[in-house]
């Protein structure tokens, strides 16, 4: 089993409860005894990580070719109110939001309402001249070279036009297509393009074309101002020195609406798993579109990036089957595409860094 390199963090202890729901195993070829054993291994792993990393709440979903093998909830969604995590609790998933935005753009490409190799200046005519030749595909792959959306982490201009005015004279970080850079700019622009092409708010298009068809009830592009029962609070264990060594405390980052296509999604683990499973089974996108999601960019000189559309990373360059996407050091999805097996681990605590242990969640299911 492939492993991602483990980060060593200072350990701490947070007492948490655990509430679990049994997956439906009827008509599934896996042995029910093994499923229970595998689920128990995952429970032990998650609870140990929660204690050691001071994580308040976690939800885990494991799906194999449309069948839920594990759907579990642990700990507390809101420490102040005592609200427990349930299997329908929606978590803020930060940059995992990009996976939904990428799918929305590919749906528009399938509808022939835009072309992936179209210059974005033909869609957003008010952009600076140096930006207009960047293509939709380059935005999707993070190879636009455009200036960062937030030069200061977590600090954004109040609206899209104010942001463009602030950075329009900034030089490109690299020529379009030359290099991969992880910035929110590309996906903020994609959200704007979706609205321009459809004439509808970004959120409405995603609801109509992704959430409703897939039966996703918890998905919403909001931020902490929109917290309510059923949505997990935000916490972090980041200390002033930038290391995850502090006791958990509230995290407050303002995400203006134009940023949310890059980092503004609340969703439950079960619903996020349903979305990813739909991608792999071609129930959302056509096969020729879906394959593009996990195809890394080809950079200048023929070099390959290790990132596809929607910020999906190729976890092992020797085995492109394994991919993962991560959000805010608190949430992750790992996927074995050939096998149709995926694990979603969502937490409400920055510093949980589940991308370093989601492989261990999948391990028992790979062995049976």
CSV table of C-alpha atoms in Angstrom, one decimal:
chain,number,residue,atom,x,y,z
A,1,UNK,CA,0.0,0.0,0.0
A,2,UNK,CA,1.3,3.4,-1.1
A,3,UNK,CA,2.0,5.8,1.8
A,4,UNK,CA,2.3,9.6,1.8
A,5,UNK,CA,5.2,10.8,3.8
A,6,UNK,CA,4.1,11.4,7.4
A,7,UNK,CA,4.6,14.8,9.1
A,8,UNK,CA,5.7,14.7,12.7
A,9,UNK,CA,3.6,16.9,14.9
A,10,UNK,CA,3.7,17.7,18.6
A,11,UNK,CA,1.1,15.5,20.3
A,12,UNK,CA,-1.7,16.5,22.6
A,13,UNK,CA,-4.8,15.0,24.1
A,14,UNK,CA,-8.5,16.0,23.6
A,15,UNK,CA,-11.2,13.8,25.0
A,16,UNK,CA,-13.7,13.0,22.3
A,17,UNK,CA,-16.8,10.9,21.9
A,18,UNK,CA,-17.6,8.6,19.0
A,19,UNK,CA,-20.9,8.0,17.3
A,20,UNK,CA,-21.0,5.4,14.5
A,21,UNK,CA,-23.5,4.2,11.9
A,22,UNK,CA,-23.2,0.9,10.2
A,23,UNK,CA,-22.8,0.8,6.5
A,24,UNK,CA,-25.3,-1.1,4.3
A,25,UNK,CA,-23.6,-4.3,3.2
A,26,UNK,CA,-26.5,-6.1,1.6
A,27,UNK,CA,-25.9,-7.4,-1.9
A,28,UNK,CA,-22.2,-6.5,-1.7
A,29,UNK,CA,-19.5,-9.1,-2.3
A,30,UNK,CA,-17.4,-8.1,0.7
A,31,UNK,CA,-17.7,-10.4,3.7
A,32,UNK,CA,-19.8,-8.6,6.5
A,33,UNK,CA,-17.4,-9.9,9.2
A,34,UNK,CA,-14.4,-8.4,7.5
A,35,UNK,CA,-16.3,-5.2,7.0
A,36,UNK,CA,-17.0,-5.0,10.7
A,37,UNK,CA,-13.3,-5.8,11.5
A,38,UNK,CA,-12.1,-3.2,9.0
A,39,UNK,CA,-14.5,-0.6,10.4
A,40,UNK,CA,-13.2,-1.3,13.9
A,41,UNK,CA,-9.6,-0.7,12.7
A,42,UNK,CA,-10.6,2.6,11.2
A,43,UNK,CA,-12.4,3.6,14.5
A,44,UNK,CA,-9.2,3.0,16.5
A,45,UNK,CA,-7.1,4.8,14.0
A,46,UNK,CA,-9.3,7.9,13.9
A,47,UNK,CA,-9.8,8.2,17.7
A,48,UNK,CA,-6.0,7.9,18.2
A,49,UNK,CA,-5.4,10.7,15.7
A,50,UNK,CA,-8.0,12.8,17.3
A,51,UNK,CA,-6.3,12.4,20.7
A,52,UNK,CA,-2.8,13.0,19.5
A,53,UNK,CA,-3.7,16.0,17.3
A,54,UNK,CA,-6.3,17.6,19.5
A,55,UNK,CA,-9.0,17.3,16.9
A,56,UNK,CA,-12.6,18.1,17.9
A,57,UNK,CA,-14.6,16.3,15.3
A,58,UNK,CA,-14.2,13.9,12.4
A,59,UNK,CA,-16.3,12.2,9.8
A,60,UNK,CA,-15.2,9.3,7.6
A,61,UNK,CA,-16.7,7.8,4.5
A,62,UNK,CA,-15.3,4.9,2.5
A,63,UNK,CA,-17.0,3.9,-0.8
A,64,UNK,CA,-16.3,1.2,-3.3
A,65,UNK,CA,-18.0,1.5,-6.7
A,66,UNK,CA,-21.0,3.2,-5.3
A,67,UNK,CA,-21.4,1.0,-2.2
A,68,UNK,CA,-20.8,2.7,1.2
A,69,UNK,CA,-18.4,0.5,3.3
A,70,UNK,CA,-18.0,2.9,6.1
A,71,UNK,CA,-19.8,6.0,7.2
A,72,UNK,CA,-18.8,7.2,10.7
A,73,UNK,CA,-18.9,10.3,12.9
A,74,UNK,CA,-16.7,11.1,15.8
A,75,UNK,CA,-16.4,13.8,18.4
A,76,UNK,CA,-17.8,17.3,18.5
A,77,UNK,CA,-18.9,19.6,15.7
A,78,UNK,CA,-19.2,22.7,18.0
A,79,UNK,CA,-17.4,22.7,21.3
A,80,UNK,CA,-19.3,25.7,22.7
A,81,UNK,CA,-22.7,24.1,22.1
A,82,UNK,CA,-21.7,20.5,22.6
A,83,UNK,CA,-23.3,19.6,19.2
A,84,UNK,CA,-21.9,16.2,18.2
A,85,UNK,CA,-20.7,15.3,14.8
A,86,UNK,CA,-23.1,13.1,12.9
A,87,UNK,CA,-22.9,11.4,9.5
A,88,UNK,CA,-24.8,14.4,8.0
A,89,UNK,CA,-22.6,17.1,9.6
A,90,UNK,CA,-21.2,19.5,6.9
A,91,UNK,CA,-17.6,20.5,7.3
A,92,UNK,CA,-15.7,23.4,5.7
A,93,UNK,CA,-13.4,21.7,3.2
A,94,UNK,CA,-11.3,24.7,2.0
A,95,UNK,CA,-9.5,24.0,-1.3
A,96,UNK,CA,-11.4,20.7,-1.9
A,97,UNK,CA,-14.0,23.2,-3.2
A,98,UNK,CA,-11.9,23.4,-6.4
A,99,UNK,CA,-13.0,19.9,-7.3
A,100,UNK,CA,-16.6,21.0,-7.6
A,101,UNK,CA,-15.7,24.1,-9.5
A,102,UNK,CA,-13.6,22.1,-12.0
A,103,UNK,CA,-16.5,19.7,-12.6
A,104,UNK,CA,-18.9,22.6,-13.2
A,105,UNK,CA,-16.6,24.0,-15.8
A,106,UNK,CA,-16.3,20.6,-17.5
A,107,UNK,CA,-20.1,20.4,-17.6
A,108,UNK,CA,-20.2,23.7,-19.4
A,109,UNK,CA,-17.5,22.5,-21.9
A,110,UNK,CA,-19.7,19.4,-22.5
A,111,UNK,CA,-22.6,21.7,-23.2
A,112,UNK,CA,-20.4,23.6,-25.7
A,113,UNK,CA,-21.0,26.8,-23.8
A,114,UNK,CA,-17.2,27.3,-23.5
A,115,UNK,CA,-14.0,25.7,-24.8
A,116,UNK,CA,-11.2,24.5,-22.6
A,117,UNK,CA,-8.6,26.1,-24.8
A,118,UNK,CA,-10.5,29.3,-25.1
A,119,UNK,CA,-8.7,32.5,-24.0
A,120,UNK,CA,-10.4,33.9,-20.8
A,121,UNK,CA,-10.4,37.4,-22.3
A,122,UNK,CA,-13.2,36.2,-24.7
A,123,UNK,CA,-15.3,35.4,-21.6
A,124,UNK,CA,-14.2,38.2,-19.2
A,125,UNK,CA,-13.5,41.2,-21.3
A,126,UNK,CA,-12.6,43.5,-18.5
A,127,UNK,CA,-9.5,41.6,-17.4
A,128,UNK,CA,-6.0,43.1,-17.8
A,129,UNK,CA,-4.6,42.7,-21.3
A,130,UNK,CA,-1.7,40.4,-20.1
A,131,UNK,CA,-4.3,38.0,-18.6
A,132,UNK,CA,-6.6,37.6,-21.6
A,133,UNK,CA,-4.6,34.9,-23.5
A,134,UNK,CA,-4.7,32.6,-20.5
A,135,UNK,CA,-6.9,29.6,-21.3
A,136,UNK,CA,-9.7,28.0,-19.3
A,137,UNK,CA,-7.6,24.8,-19.3
A,138,UNK,CA,-4.7,26.6,-17.7
A,139,UNK,CA,-6.9,28.0,-15.0
A,140,UNK,CA,-8.2,24.5,-14.3
A,141,UNK,CA,-4.7,23.1,-14.1
A,142,UNK,CA,-3.1,25.9,-12.1
A,143,UNK,CA,-0.7,26.9,-14.8
A,144,UNK,CA,-2.0,30.4,-15.6
A,145,UNK,CA,0.9,32.2,-14.0
A,146,UNK,CA,-1.5,34.9,-12.7
A,147,UNK,CA,-0.8,36.8,-9.5
A,148,UNK,CA,-1.9,35.4,-6.2
A,149,UNK,CA,-5.4,36.0,-5.0
A,150,UNK,CA,-4.1,36.7,-1.5
A,151,UNK,CA,-0.5,37.9,-1.1
A,152,UNK,CA,-1.1,37.9,2.6
A,153,UNK,CA,-2.5,34.5,3.7
A,154,UNK,CA,-6.2,34.7,4.6
A,155,UNK,CA,-6.6,38.3,3.6
A,156,UNK,CA,-8.7,39.2,0.6
A,157,UNK,CA,-10.1,42.3,-1.1
A,158,UNK,CA,-13.8,42.7,-0.4
A,159,UNK,CA,-15.0,42.0,-3.9
A,160,UNK,CA,-13.8,40.7,-7.3
A,161,UNK,CA,-13.4,44.1,-8.9
A,162,UNK,CA,-11.4,45.5,-6.0
A,163,UNK,CA,-9.1,42.5,-6.2
A,164,UNK,CA,-8.5,43.0,-10.0
A,165,UNK,CA,-7.8,46.7,-9.4
A,166,UNK,CA,-5.2,45.8,-6.8
A,167,UNK,CA,-3.3,43.2,-8.8
A,168,UNK,CA,-3.9,44.2,-12.5
A,169,UNK,CA,-0.5,45.8,-12.8
A,170,UNK,CA,1.3,42.9,-11.1
A,171,UNK,CA,3.7,40.9,-13.4
A,172,UNK,CA,2.8,37.3,-14.2
A,173,UNK,CA,4.6,34.9,-11.9
A,174,UNK,CA,5.5,32.8,-15.1
A,175,UNK,CA,4.3,32.6,-18.7
A,176,UNK,CA,1.0,30.8,-19.0
A,177,UNK,CA,1.5,27.1,-19.2
A,178,UNK,CA,5.1,27.1,-18.0
A,179,UNK,CA,4.7,26.1,-14.4
A,180,UNK,CA,2.2,24.9,-11.8
A,181,UNK,CA,1.4,27.3,-8.9
A,182,UNK,CA,-1.1,26.7,-6.1
A,183,UNK,CA,-3.1,29.9,-5.9
A,184,UNK,CA,-6.7,30.7,-5.5
A,185,UNK,CA,-6.7,33.1,-8.4
A,186,UNK,CA,-7.5,30.5,-11.1
A,187,UNK,CA,-10.6,29.2,-9.4
A,188,UNK,CA,-11.9,32.6,-8.4
A,189,UNK,CA,-11.8,33.4,-12.1
A,190,UNK,CA,-13.4,30.1,-13.0
A,191,UNK,CA,-16.3,31.0,-10.7
A,192,UNK,CA,-16.7,34.3,-12.5
A,193,UNK,CA,-16.6,32.6,-15.9
A,194,UNK,CA,-19.4,30.2,-14.8
A,195,UNK,CA,-21.5,33.1,-13.9
A,196,UNK,CA,-20.8,35.0,-17.1
A,197,UNK,CA,-21.5,32.0,-19.3
A,198,UNK,CA,-24.7,30.9,-17.5
A,199,UNK,CA,-26.1,34.2,-16.4
A,200,UNK,CA,-26.7,32.7,-13.0
A,201,UNK,CA,-24.9,32.8,-9.6
A,202,UNK,CA,-22.2,30.2,-9.3
A,203,UNK,CA,-23.9,28.6,-6.4
A,204,UNK,CA,-27.2,28.2,-8.4
A,205,UNK,CA,-25.4,26.4,-11.2
A,206,UNK,CA,-23.6,24.0,-8.9
A,207,UNK,CA,-26.9,23.3,-7.1
A,208,UNK,CA,-28.8,22.6,-10.4
A,209,UNK,CA,-26.1,20.6,-12.2
A,210,UNK,CA,-24.2,18.8,-9.4
A,211,UNK,CA,-25.9,18.8,-6.0
A,212,UNK,CA,-29.5,18.1,-7.2
A,213,UNK,CA,-28.8,15.4,-9.7
A,214,UNK,CA,-26.5,13.5,-7.2
A,215,UNK,CA,-28.9,14.0,-4.2
A,216,UNK,CA,-26.4,16.1,-2.3
A,217,UNK,CA,-28.3,17.9,0.5
A,218,UNK,CA,-25.5,19.3,2.6
A,219,UNK,CA,-23.4,21.1,0.0
A,220,UNK,CA,-23.3,24.9,0.3
A,221,UNK,CA,-20.7,27.6,-0.6
A,222,UNK,CA,-20.7,29.7,2.5
A,223,UNK,CA,-18.3,30.7,5.3
A,224,UNK,CA,-18.3,30.9,9.1
A,225,UNK,CA,-20.8,33.7,9.1
A,226,UNK,CA,-23.3,31.1,7.9
A,227,UNK,CA,-22.8,28.6,10.7
A,228,UNK,CA,-25.9,26.9,11.9
A,229,UNK,CA,-26.7,23.5,13.5
A,230,UNK,CA,-25.5,20.8,11.2
A,231,UNK,CA,-22.4,22.7,10.1
A,232,UNK,CA,-19.2,22.2,12.0
A,233,UNK,CA,-17.4,25.1,13.7
A,234,UNK,CA,-13.8,26.0,12.6
A,235,UNK,CA,-10.8,25.4,14.9
A,236,UNK,CA,-7.1,25.4,14.6
A,237,UNK,CA,-4.1,24.2,16.6
A,238,UNK,CA,-1.7,26.6,15.0
A,239,UNK,CA,0.6,28.4,17.4
A,240,UNK,CA,2.0,32.0,16.8
A,241,UNK,CA,5.2,30.3,15.4
A,242,UNK,CA,3.1,28.7,12.6
A,243,UNK,CA,3.4,25.2,14.0
A,244,UNK,CA,0.5,23.0,15.0
A,245,UNK,CA,1.3,22.8,18.7
A,246,UNK,CA,-1.4,25.0,20.4
A,247,UNK,CA,-4.6,24.0,22.1
A,248,UNK,CA,-7.6,24.1,19.7
A,249,UNK,CA,-9.0,27.6,19.3
A,250,UNK,CA,-11.5,29.2,16.9
A,251,UNK,CA,-10.3,30.0,13.4
A,252,UNK,CA,-11.9,33.0,11.6
A,253,UNK,CA,-11.0,33.6,7.9
A,254,UNK,CA,-13.1,35.9,5.8
A,255,UNK,CA,-13.9,34.3,2.4
A,256,UNK,CA,-15.7,36.9,0.2
A,257,UNK,CA,-18.1,35.4,-2.2
A,258,UNK,CA,-15.8,35.6,-5.2
A,259,UNK,CA,-13.2,33.4,-3.4
A,260,UNK,CA,-15.7,30.6,-2.6
A,261,UNK,CA,-15.3,28.7,-5.9
A,262,UNK,CA,-11.6,28.2,-4.7
A,263,UNK,CA,-12.3,27.7,-1.0
A,264,UNK,CA,-15.8,28.0,0.3
A,265,UNK,CA,-17.5,24.7,0.3
A,266,UNK,CA,-19.3,23.1,3.3
A,267,UNK,CA,-20.3,19.5,2.7
A,268,UNK,CA,-20.7,16.2,4.6
A,269,UNK,CA,-18.2,13.4,4.2
A,270,UNK,CA,-21.0,11.2,2.8
A,271,UNK,CA,-22.0,13.8,0.2
A,272,UNK,CA,-18.5,14.5,-0.8
A,273,UNK,CA,-17.9,10.8,-1.3
A,274,UNK,CA,-21.0,10.6,-3.4
A,275,UNK,CA,-19.7,13.4,-5.6
A,276,UNK,CA,-16.3,11.8,-6.1
A,277,UNK,CA,-17.8,8.4,-6.7
A,278,UNK,CA,-20.0,10.0,-9.4
A,279,UNK,CA,-16.9,11.3,-11.1
A,280,UNK,CA,-15.2,8.0,-11.2
A,281,UNK,CA,-18.3,6.1,-12.4
A,282,UNK,CA,-19.1,8.7,-15.1
A,283,UNK,CA,-22.5,9.5,-13.7
A,284,UNK,CA,-21.7,13.2,-13.6
A,285,UNK,CA,-19.3,13.8,-16.5
A,286,UNK,CA,-18.8,11.9,-19.7
A,287,UNK,CA,-15.8,9.5,-19.7
A,288,UNK,CA,-13.8,11.7,-22.0
A,289,UNK,CA,-14.4,14.7,-19.6
A,290,UNK,CA,-13.9,12.8,-16.4
A,291,UNK,CA,-10.5,11.5,-17.4
A,292,UNK,CA,-9.2,15.0,-17.8
A,293,UNK,CA,-9.8,15.7,-14.1
A,294,UNK,CA,-6.8,13.5,-13.1
A,295,UNK,CA,-4.6,14.2,-16.1
A,296,UNK,CA,-1.6,16.3,-14.9
A,297,UNK,CA,-0.6,19.3,-16.9
A,298,UNK,CA,2.1,19.1,-19.5
A,299,UNK,CA,4.4,22.0,-18.8
A,300,UNK,CA,7.0,23.8,-20.9
A,301,UNK,CA,9.5,21.4,-22.4
A,302,UNK,CA,7.2,18.4,-22.0
A,303,UNK,CA,7.6,18.2,-18.2
A,304,UNK,CA,4.6,16.8,-16.3
A,305,UNK,CA,3.0,18.5,-13.4
A,306,UNK,CA,1.7,16.2,-10.6
A,307,UNK,CA,-1.6,18.0,-10.3
A,308,UNK,CA,-4.7,17.7,-12.4
A,309,UNK,CA,-7.9,19.7,-12.6
A,310,UNK,CA,-9.6,20.6,-9.3
A,311,UNK,CA,-6.2,20.4,-7.4
A,312,UNK,CA,-6.2,16.6,-7.6
A,313,UNK,CA,-2.6,15.4,-6.9
A,314,UNK,CA,-1.0,12.3,-8.3
A,315,UNK,CA,0.1,10.7,-5.1
A,316,UNK,CA,2.7,8.3,-6.6
A,317,UNK,CA,4.3,9.2,-9.9
A,318,UNK,CA,4.9,5.5,-10.6
A,319,UNK,CA,1.2,4.7,-10.2
A,320,UNK,CA,-1.1,7.4,-11.5
A,321,UNK,CA,-4.1,5.4,-10.2
A,322,UNK,CA,-3.6,6.9,-6.8
A,323,UNK,CA,-4.8,10.5,-6.4
A,324,UNK,CA,-5.7,12.8,-3.5
A,325,UNK,CA,-7.0,16.3,-2.9
A,326,UNK,CA,-6.5,18.2,0.4
A,327,UNK,CA,-8.1,21.2,2.0
A,328,UNK,CA,-6.8,23.5,4.7
A,329,UNK,CA,-4.7,20.9,6.6
A,330,UNK,CA,-8.1,19.5,7.9
A,331,UNK,CA,-9.8,17.5,5.2
A,332,UNK,CA,-8.8,15.1,2.4
A,333,UNK,CA,-10.1,12.6,-0.2
A,334,UNK,CA,-7.9,9.7,-1.5
A,335,UNK,CA,-9.0,7.7,-4.5
A,336,UNK,CA,-7.8,4.5,-6.2
A,337,UNK,CA,-9.5,5.0,-9.5
A,338,UNK,CA,-9.0,1.6,-11.1
A,339,UNK,CA,-10.5,0.0,-8.1
A,340,UNK,CA,-13.3,2.5,-7.6
A,341,UNK,CA,-12.3,2.8,-3.9
A,342,UNK,CA,-12.2,6.1,-2.1
A,343,UNK,CA,-11.9,7.5,1.4
A,344,UNK,CA,-13.1,10.9,2.6
A,345,UNK,CA,-11.8,12.2,5.9
A,346,UNK,CA,-13.2,15.6,7.1
A,347,UNK,CA,-12.3,17.3,10.3
A,348,UNK,CA,-13.2,20.7,11.8
A,349,UNK,CA,-9.6,21.3,13.1
A,350,UNK,CA,-6.8,22.8,11.1
A,351,UNK,CA,-3.7,20.7,12.1
A,352,UNK,CA,-5.4,17.4,11.8
A,353,UNK,CA,-3.6,17.0,8.5
A,354,UNK,CA,-5.5,13.8,7.5
A,355,UNK,CA,-3.7,13.7,4.1
A,356,UNK,CA,-0.9,12.1,6.1
A,357,UNK,CA,-3.0,9.2,7.4
A,358,UNK,CA,-6.0,8.8,5.0
A,359,UNK,CA,-4.0,5.9,3.4
A,360,UNK,CA,-4.2,4.1,6.6
A,361,UNK,CA,-8.0,4.4,6.5
A,362,UNK,CA,-8.0,2.6,3.2
A,363,UNK,CA,-5.5,-0.1,4.1
A,364,UNK,CA,-7.9,-2.5,5.7
A,365,UNK,CA,-10.3,-2.4,2.8
A,366,UNK,CA,-7.5,-3.0,0.4
A,367,UNK,CA,-6.4,-6.1,2.2
A,368,UNK,CA,-9.9,-7.9,2.0
